[in-house]
PDB file of C-alpha atoms in Angstrom:
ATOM      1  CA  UNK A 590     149.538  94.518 110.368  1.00  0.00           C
ATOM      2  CA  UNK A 591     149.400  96.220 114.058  1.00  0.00           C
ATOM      3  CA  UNK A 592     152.093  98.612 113.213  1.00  0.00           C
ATOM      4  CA  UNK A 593     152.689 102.376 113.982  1.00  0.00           C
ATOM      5  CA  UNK A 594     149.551 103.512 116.673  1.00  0.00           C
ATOM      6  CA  UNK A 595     147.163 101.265 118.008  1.00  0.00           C
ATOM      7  CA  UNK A 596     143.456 102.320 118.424  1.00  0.00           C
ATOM      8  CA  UNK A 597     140.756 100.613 120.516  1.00  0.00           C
ATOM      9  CA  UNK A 598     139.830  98.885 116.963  1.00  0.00           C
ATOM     10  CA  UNK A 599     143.179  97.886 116.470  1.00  0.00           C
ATOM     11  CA  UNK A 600     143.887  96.507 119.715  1.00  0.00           C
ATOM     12  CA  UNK A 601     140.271  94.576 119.872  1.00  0.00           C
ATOM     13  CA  UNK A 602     141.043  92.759 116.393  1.00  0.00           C
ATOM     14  CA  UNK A 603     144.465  91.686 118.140  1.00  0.00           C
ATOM     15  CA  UNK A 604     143.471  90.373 120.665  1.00  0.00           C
ATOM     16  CA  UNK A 605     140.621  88.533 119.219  1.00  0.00           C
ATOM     17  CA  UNK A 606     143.051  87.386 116.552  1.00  0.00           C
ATOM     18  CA  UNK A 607     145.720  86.429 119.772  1.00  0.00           C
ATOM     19  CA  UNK A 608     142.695  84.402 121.344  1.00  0.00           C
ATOM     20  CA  UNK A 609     140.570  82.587 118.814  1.00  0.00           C
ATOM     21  CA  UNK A 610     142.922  79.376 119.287  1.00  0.00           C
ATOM     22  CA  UNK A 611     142.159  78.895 122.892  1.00  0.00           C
ATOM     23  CA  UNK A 612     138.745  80.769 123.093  1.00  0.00           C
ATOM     24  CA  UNK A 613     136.301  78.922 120.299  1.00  0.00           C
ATOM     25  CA  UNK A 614     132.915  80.852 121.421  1.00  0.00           C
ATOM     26  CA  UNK A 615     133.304  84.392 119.813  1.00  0.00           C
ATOM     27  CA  UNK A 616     131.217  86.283 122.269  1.00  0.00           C
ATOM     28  CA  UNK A 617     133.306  84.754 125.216  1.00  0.00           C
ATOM     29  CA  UNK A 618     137.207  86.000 123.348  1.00  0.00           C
ATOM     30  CA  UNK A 619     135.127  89.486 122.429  1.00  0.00           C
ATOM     31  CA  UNK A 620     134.043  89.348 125.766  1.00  0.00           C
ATOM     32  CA  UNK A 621     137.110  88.998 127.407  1.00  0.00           C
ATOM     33  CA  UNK A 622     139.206  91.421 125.655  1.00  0.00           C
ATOM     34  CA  UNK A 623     136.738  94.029 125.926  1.00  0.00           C
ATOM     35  CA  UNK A 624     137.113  93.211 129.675  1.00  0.00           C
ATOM     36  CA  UNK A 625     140.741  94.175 129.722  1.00  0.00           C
ATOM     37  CA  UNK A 626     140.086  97.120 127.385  1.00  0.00           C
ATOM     38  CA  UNK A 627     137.463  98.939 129.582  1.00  0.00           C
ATOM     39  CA  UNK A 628     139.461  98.011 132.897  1.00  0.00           C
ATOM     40  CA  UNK A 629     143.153  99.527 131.160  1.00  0.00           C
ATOM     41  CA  UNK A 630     141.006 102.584 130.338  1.00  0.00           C
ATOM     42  CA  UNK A 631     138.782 102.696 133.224  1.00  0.00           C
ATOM     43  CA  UNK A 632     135.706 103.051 130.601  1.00  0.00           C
ATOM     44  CA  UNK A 633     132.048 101.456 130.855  1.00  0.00           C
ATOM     45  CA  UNK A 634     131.684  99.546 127.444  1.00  0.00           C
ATOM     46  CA  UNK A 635     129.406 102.346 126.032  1.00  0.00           C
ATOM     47  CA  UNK A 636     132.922 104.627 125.929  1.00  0.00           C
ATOM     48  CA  UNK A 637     134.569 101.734 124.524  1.00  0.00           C
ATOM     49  CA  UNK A 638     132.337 101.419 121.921  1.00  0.00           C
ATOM     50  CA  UNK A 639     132.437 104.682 120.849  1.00  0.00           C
ATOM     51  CA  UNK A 640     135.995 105.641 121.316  1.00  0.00           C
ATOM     52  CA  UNK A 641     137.199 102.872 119.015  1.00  0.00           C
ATOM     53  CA  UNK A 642     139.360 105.141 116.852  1.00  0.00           C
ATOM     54  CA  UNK A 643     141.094 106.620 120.829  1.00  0.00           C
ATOM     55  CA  UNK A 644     145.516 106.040 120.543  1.00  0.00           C
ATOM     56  CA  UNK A 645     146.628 103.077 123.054  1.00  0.00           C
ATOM     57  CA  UNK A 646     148.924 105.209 125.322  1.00  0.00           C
ATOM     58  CA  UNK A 647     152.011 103.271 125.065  1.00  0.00           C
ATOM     59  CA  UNK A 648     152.051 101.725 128.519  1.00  0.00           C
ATOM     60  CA  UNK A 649     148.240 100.923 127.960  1.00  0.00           C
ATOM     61  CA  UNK A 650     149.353  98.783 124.871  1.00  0.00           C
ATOM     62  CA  UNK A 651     151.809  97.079 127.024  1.00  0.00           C
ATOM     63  CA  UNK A 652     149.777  95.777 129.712  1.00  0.00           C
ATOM     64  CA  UNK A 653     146.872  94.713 127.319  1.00  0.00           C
ATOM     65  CA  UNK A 654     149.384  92.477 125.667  1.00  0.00           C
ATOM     66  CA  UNK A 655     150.493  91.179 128.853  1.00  0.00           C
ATOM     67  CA  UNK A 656     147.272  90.696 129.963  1.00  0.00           C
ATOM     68  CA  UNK A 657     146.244  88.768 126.150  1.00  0.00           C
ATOM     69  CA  UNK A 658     149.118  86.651 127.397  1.00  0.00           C
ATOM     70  CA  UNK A 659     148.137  85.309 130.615  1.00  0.00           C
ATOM     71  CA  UNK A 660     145.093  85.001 129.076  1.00  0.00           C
ATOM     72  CA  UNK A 661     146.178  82.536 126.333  1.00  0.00           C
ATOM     73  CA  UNK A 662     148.100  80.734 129.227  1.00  0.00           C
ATOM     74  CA  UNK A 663     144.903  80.240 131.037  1.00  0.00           C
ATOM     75  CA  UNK A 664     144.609  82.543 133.600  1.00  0.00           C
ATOM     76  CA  UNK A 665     140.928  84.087 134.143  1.00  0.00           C
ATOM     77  CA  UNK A 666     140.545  87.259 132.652  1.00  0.00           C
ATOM     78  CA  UNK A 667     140.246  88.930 136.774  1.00  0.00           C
ATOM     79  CA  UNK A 668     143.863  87.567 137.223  1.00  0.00           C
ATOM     80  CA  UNK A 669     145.230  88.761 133.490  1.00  0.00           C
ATOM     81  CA  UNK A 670     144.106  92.158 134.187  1.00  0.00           C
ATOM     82  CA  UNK A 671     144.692  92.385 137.747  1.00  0.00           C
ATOM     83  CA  UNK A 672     141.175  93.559 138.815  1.00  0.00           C
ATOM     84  CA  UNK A 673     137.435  92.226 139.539  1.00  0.00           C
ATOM     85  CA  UNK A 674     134.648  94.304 139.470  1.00  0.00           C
ATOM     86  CA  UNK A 675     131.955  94.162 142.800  1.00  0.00           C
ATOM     87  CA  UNK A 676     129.088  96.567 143.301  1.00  0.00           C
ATOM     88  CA  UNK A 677     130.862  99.217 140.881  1.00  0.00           C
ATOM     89  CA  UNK A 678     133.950  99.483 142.294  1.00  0.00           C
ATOM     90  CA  UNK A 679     137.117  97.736 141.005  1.00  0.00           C
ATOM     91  CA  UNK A 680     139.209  95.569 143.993  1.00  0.00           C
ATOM     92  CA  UNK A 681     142.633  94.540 143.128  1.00  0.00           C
ATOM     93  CA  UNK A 682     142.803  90.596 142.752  1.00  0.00           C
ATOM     94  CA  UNK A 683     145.663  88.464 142.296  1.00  0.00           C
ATOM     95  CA  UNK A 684     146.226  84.237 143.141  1.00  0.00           C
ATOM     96  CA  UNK A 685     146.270  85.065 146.362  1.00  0.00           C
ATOM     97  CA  UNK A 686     142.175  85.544 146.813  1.00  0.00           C
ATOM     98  CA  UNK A 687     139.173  84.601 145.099  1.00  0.00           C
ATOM     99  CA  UNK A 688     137.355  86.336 142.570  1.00  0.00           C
ATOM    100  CA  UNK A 689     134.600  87.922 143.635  1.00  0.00           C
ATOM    101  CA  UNK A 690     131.053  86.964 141.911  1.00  0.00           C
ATOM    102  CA  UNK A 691     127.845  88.497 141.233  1.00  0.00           C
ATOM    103  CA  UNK A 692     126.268  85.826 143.468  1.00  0.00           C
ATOM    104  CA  UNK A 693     128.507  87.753 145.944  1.00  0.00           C
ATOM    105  CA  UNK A 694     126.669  91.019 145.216  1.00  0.00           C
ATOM    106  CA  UNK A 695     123.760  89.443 145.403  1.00  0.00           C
ATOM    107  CA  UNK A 696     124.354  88.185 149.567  1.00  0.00           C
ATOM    108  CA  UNK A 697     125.751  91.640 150.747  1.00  0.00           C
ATOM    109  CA  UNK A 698     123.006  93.390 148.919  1.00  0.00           C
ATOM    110  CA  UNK A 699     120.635  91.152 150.694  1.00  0.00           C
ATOM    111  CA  UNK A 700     122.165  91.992 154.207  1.00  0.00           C
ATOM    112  CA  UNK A 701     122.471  95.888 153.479  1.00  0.00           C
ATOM    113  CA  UNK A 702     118.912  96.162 152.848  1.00  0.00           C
ATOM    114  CA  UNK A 703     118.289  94.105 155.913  1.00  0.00           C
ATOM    115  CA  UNK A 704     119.255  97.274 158.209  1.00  0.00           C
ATOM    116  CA  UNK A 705     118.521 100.542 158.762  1.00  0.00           C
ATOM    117  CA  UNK A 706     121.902 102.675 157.067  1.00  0.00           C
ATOM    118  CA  UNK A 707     122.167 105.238 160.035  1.00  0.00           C
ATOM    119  CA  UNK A 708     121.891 102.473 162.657  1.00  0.00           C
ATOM    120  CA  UNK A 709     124.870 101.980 164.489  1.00  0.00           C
ATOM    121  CA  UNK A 710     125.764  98.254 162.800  1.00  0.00           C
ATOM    122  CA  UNK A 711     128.718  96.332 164.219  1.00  0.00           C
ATOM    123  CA  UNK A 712     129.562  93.958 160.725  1.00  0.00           C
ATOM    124  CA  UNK A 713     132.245  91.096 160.865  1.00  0.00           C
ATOM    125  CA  UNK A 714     133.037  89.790 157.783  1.00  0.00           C
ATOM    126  CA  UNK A 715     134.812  86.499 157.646  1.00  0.00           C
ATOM    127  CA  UNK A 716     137.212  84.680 155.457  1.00  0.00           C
ATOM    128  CA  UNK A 717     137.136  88.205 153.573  1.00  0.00           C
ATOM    129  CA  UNK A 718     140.081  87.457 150.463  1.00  0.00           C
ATOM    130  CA  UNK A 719     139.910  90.644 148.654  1.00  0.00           C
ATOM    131  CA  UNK A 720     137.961  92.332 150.828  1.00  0.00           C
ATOM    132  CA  UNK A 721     135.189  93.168 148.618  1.00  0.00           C
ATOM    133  CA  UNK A 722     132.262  92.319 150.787  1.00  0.00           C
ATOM    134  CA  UNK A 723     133.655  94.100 153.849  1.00  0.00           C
ATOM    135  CA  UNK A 724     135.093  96.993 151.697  1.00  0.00           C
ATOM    136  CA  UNK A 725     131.658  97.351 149.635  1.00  0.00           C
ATOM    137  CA  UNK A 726     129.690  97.018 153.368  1.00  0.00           C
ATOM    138  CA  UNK A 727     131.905  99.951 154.755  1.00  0.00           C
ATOM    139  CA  UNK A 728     131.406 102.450 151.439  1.00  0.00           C
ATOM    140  CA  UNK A 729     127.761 101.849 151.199  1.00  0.00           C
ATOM    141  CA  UNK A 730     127.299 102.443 155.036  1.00  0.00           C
ATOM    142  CA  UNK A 731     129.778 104.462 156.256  1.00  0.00           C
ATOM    143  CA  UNK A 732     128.347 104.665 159.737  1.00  0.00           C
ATOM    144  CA  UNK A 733     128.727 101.426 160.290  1.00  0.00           C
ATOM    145  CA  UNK A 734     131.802  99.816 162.269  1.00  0.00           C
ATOM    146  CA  UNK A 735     133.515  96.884 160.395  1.00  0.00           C
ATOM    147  CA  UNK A 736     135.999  94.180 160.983  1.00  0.00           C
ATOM    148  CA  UNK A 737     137.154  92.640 158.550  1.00  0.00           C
ATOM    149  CA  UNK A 738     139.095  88.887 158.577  1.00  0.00           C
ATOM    150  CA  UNK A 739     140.491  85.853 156.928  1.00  0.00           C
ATOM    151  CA  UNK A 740     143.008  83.013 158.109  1.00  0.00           C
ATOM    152  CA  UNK A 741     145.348  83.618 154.921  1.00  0.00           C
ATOM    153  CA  UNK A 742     147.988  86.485 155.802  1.00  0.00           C
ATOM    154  CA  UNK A 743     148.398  87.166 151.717  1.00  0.00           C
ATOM    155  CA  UNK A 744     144.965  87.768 151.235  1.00  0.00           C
ATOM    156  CA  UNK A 745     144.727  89.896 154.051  1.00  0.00           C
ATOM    157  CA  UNK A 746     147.865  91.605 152.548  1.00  0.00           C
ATOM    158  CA  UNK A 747     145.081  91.760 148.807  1.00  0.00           C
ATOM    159  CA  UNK A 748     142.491  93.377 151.268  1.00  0.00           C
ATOM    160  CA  UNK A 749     144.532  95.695 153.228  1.00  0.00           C
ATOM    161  CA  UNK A 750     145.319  96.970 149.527  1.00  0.00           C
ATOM    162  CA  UNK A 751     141.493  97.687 148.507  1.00  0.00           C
ATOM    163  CA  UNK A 752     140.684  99.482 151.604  1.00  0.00           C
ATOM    164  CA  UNK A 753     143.414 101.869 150.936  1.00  0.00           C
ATOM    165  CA  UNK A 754     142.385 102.270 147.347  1.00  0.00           C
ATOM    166  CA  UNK A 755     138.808 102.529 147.877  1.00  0.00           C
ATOM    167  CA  UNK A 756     138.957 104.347 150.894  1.00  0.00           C
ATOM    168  CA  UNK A 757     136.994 102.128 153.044  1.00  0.00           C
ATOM    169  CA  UNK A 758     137.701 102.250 157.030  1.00  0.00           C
ATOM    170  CA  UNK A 759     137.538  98.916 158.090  1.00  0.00           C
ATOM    171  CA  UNK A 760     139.560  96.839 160.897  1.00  0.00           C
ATOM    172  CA  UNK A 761     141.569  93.614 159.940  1.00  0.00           C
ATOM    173  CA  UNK A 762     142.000  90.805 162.288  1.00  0.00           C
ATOM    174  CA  UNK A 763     144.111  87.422 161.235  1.00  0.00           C
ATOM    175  CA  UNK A 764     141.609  85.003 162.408  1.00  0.00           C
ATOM    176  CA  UNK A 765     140.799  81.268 161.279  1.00  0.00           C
ATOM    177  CA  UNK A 766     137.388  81.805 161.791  1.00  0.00           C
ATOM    178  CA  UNK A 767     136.398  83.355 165.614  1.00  0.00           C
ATOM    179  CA  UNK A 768     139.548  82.009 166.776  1.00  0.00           C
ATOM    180  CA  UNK A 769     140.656  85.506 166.896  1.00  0.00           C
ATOM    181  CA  UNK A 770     137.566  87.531 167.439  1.00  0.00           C
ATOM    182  CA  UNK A 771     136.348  88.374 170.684  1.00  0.00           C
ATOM    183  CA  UNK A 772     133.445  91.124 170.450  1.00  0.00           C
ATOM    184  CA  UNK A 773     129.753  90.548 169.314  1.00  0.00           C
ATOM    185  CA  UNK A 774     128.386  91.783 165.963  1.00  0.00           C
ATOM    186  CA  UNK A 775     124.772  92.581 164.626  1.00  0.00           C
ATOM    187  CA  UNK A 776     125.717  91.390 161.332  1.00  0.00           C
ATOM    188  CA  UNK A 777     127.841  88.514 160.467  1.00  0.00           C
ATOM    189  CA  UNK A 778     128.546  88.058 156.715  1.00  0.00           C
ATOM    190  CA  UNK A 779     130.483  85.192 154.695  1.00  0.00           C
ATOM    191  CA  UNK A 780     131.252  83.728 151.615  1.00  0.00           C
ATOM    192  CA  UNK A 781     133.035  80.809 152.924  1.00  0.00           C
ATOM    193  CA  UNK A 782     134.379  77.656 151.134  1.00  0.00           C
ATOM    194  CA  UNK A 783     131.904  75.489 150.420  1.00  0.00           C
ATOM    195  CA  UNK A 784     132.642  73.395 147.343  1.00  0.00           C
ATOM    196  CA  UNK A 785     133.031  69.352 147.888  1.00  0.00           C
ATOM    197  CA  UNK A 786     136.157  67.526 146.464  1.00  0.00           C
ATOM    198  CA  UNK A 787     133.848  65.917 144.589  1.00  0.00           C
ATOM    199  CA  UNK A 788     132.386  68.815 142.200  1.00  0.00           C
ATOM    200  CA  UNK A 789     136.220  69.077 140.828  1.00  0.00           C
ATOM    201  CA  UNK A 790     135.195  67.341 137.480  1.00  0.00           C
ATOM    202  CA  UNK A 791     132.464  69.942 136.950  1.00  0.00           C
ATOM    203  CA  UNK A 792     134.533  72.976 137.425  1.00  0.00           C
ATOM    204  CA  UNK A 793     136.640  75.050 135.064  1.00  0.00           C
ATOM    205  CA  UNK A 794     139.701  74.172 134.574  1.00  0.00           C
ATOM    206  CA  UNK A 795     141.281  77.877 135.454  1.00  0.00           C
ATOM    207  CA  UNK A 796     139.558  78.002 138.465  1.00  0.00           C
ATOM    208  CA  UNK A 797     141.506  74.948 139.795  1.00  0.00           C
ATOM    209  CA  UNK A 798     144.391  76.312 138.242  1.00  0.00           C
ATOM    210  CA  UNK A 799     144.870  79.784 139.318  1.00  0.00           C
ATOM    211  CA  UNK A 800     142.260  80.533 142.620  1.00  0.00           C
ATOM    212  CA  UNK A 801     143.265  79.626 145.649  1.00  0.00           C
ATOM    213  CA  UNK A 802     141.932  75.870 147.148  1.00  0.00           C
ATOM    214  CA  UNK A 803     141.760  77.482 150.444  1.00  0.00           C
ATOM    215  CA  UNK A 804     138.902  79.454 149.855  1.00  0.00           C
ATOM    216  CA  UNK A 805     137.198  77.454 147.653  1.00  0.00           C
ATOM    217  CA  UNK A 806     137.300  73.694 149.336  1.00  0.00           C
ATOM    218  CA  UNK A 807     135.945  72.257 152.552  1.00  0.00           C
ATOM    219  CA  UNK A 808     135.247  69.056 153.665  1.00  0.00           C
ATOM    220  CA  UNK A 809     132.061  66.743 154.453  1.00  0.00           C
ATOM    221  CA  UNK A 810     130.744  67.228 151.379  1.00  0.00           C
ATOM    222  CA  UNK A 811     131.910  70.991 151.462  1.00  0.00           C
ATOM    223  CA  UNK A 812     129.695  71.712 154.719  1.00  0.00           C
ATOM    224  CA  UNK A 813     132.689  71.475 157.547  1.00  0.00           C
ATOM    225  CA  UNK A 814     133.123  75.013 157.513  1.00  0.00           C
ATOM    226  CA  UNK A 815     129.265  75.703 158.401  1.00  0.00           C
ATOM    227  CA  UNK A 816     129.649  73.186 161.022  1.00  0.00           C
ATOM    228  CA  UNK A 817     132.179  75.035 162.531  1.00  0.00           C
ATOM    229  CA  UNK A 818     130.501  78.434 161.968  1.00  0.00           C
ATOM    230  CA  UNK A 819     127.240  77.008 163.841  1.00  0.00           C
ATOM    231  CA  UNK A 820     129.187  75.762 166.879  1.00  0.00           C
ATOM    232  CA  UNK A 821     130.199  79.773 167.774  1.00  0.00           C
ATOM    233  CA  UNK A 822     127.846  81.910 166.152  1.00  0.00           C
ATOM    234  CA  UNK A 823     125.974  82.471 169.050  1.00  0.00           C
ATOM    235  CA  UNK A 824     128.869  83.255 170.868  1.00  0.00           C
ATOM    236  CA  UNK A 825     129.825  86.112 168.038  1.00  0.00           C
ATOM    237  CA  UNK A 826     126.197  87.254 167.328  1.00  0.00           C
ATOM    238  CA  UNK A 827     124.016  89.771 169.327  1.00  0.00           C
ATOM    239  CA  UNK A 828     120.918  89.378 170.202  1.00  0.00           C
ATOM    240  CA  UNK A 829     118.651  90.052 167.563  1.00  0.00           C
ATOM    241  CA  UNK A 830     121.679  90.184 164.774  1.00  0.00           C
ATOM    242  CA  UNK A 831     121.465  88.774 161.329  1.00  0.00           C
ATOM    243  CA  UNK A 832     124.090  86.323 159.675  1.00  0.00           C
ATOM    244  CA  UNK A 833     124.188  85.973 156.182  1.00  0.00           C
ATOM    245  CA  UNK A 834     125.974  83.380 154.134  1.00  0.00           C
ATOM    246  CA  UNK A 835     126.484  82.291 150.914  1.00  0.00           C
ATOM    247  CA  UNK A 836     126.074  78.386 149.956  1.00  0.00           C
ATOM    248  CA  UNK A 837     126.649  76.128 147.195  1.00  0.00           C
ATOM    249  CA  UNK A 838     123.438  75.508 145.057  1.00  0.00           C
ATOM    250  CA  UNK A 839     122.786  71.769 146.350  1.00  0.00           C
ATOM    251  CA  UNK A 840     123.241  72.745 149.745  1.00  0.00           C
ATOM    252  CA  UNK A 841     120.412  74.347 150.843  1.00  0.00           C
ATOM    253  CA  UNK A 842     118.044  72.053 153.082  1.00  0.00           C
ATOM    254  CA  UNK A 843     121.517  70.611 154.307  1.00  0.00           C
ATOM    255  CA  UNK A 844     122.330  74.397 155.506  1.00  0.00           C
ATOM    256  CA  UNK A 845     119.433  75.506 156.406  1.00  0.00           C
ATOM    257  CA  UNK A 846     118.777  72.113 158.920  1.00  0.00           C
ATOM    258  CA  UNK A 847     122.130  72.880 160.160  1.00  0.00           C
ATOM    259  CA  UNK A 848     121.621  75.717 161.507  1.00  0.00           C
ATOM    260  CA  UNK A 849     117.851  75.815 162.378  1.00  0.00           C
ATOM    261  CA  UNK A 850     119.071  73.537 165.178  1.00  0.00           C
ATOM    262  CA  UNK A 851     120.594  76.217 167.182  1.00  0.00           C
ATOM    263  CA  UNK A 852     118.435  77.529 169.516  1.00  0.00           C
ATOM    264  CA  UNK A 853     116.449  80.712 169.569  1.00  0.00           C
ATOM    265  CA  UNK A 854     117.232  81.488 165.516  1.00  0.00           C
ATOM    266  CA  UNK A 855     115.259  81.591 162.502  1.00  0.00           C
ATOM    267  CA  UNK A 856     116.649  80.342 159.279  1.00  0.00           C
ATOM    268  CA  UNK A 857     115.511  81.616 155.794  1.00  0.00           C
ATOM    269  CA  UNK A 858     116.913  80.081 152.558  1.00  0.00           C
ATOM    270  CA  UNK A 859     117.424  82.592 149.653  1.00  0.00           C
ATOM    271  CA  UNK A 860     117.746  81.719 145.708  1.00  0.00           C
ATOM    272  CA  UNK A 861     119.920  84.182 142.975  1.00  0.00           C
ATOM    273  CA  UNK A 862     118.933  85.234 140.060  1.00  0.00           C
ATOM    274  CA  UNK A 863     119.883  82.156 138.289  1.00  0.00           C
ATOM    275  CA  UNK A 864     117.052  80.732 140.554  1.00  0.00           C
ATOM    276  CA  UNK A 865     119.373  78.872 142.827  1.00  0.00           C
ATOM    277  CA  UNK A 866     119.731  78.393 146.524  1.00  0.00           C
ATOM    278  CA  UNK A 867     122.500  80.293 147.165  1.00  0.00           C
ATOM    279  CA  UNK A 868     122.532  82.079 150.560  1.00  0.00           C
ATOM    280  CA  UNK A 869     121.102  81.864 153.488  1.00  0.00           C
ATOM    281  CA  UNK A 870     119.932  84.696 156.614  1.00  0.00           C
ATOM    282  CA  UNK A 871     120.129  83.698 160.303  1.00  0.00           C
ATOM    283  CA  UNK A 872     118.360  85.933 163.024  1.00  0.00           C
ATOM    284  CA  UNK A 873     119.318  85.431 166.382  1.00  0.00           C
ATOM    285  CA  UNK A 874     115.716  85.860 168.007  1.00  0.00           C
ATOM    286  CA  UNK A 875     115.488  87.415 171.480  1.00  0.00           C
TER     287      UNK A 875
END
């Protein structure tokens, strides 16, 4: 069995074969190892499924069993393969930064449609990992100027990567926040950490394993970082700019009264397509 050339059928059975000990739902395992396949062969899943009889190039078949591997150690499928799709584009990710989520999509799509594309739009994006939000900003609007941060060196290091490979012209800044950031912006975007210590027992078990706690906890009930956020915003945001930031799903009307008590701003909470809060939009009224 699995000798001589190895098609896409071949390969698929393997893997599913490799995985069905640690993967018990079959559409998850099929799910995941037609993940790897269509990211190896840089192929929607339509061309995978029909190009099942298509030869494994040799170094192909290597790093599909290495990713099958990490996979049966645990590691999300992102990490296995070494790459996370956002918005259509594929950003390198590795422990170093989060992977990025559709809820993700679902913020910066919110904030791209907020402007006009050929206005001249100073964006910071902070705490940016991967750089997928900044990276997928500055592709979509390419007239538009933006910076791009995160406290974590490595993940800047991740980020620095994408924008090369994607071809996105953004400016990186090693900043815990605005500690490092002196101009203002019209748009202010963030996917920040926002998960309590006390949601641990509810989460996967790879996620605690393999992403990094850095971008994924914060304290007070996993609201400190909006705290600190709200206490320079103003300072960071133009007059009349928009902030937009993603949230944990019980965290709304916390959020949202957190920030409605800055002055001169309008708060509007914002639900995803699973139908919960997750992001919110700041305006900085004149």
């Amino acid at each position: 069995m699995f000798e001589d050339e190895w098609t896409i059928a071949a390969a698929r059975e393997w893997g599913l074969w490799q995985l069905e000990p640690f993967i018990v739902d079959d559409v998850e395992r099929q799910a995941q190892v037609d993940y790897v396949l269509t990211g190896l062969m840089e192929w929607n899943y339509a061309q995978l499924a029909n190009n099942v009889n298509t030869v494994l190039a040799d170094d192909v078949l290597t790093h599909f069993k290495e990713a099958i591997k990490k996979i049966k150690a645990g590691q999300p499928v992102q990490y296995a393969l070494g790459q996370a799709a956002f918005f259509g584009r594929e950003f390198v990710v590795d422990e170093r930064v989060l992977i990025p989520r559709q809820e993700t999509e679902e913020l910066v799509a919110w904030a791209l449609d907020s402007f006009s594309p050929l206005a001249p739009v100073q964006v910071l994006d902070l705490g940016t990992g991967s750089g997928a939000i900044a990276i997928t900003v500055a592709n979509e609007r390419p007239h538009w100027v933006v910076t791009v941060s995160d406290v974590s060196r490595s993940a800047l290091s991740v980020a620095k990567l994408n924008a090369q490979r994607l071809g996105a012209a953004v400016e990186f800044v090693e900043s815990d926040l605005f500690t490092n950031i002196k101009p203002e912006f019209d748009l202010i975007i963030s996917n920040p950490p926002y998960i309590s210590e006390n949601e641990k027992t509810a989460m996967d078990q790879s996620v605690l394993d393999y992403e990094p706690a850095l971008a994924l906890f914060a304290d007070h009930d996993g609201l400190a970082v909006y705290e600190a956020l709200a206490q320079q915003l103003l300072e960071h945001l133009k007059v009349g700019g928009q902030a937009y930031f993603e949230i944990g799903y019980q965290q709304g009307p916390a959020v949202v009264k957190l920030f409605k008590q800055l002055p001169h701003v309008s708060v509007k909470l914002k639900q995803d397509m699973s139908g919960h809060d997750r992001m919110v939009q700041l305006k900085r009224e004149a």
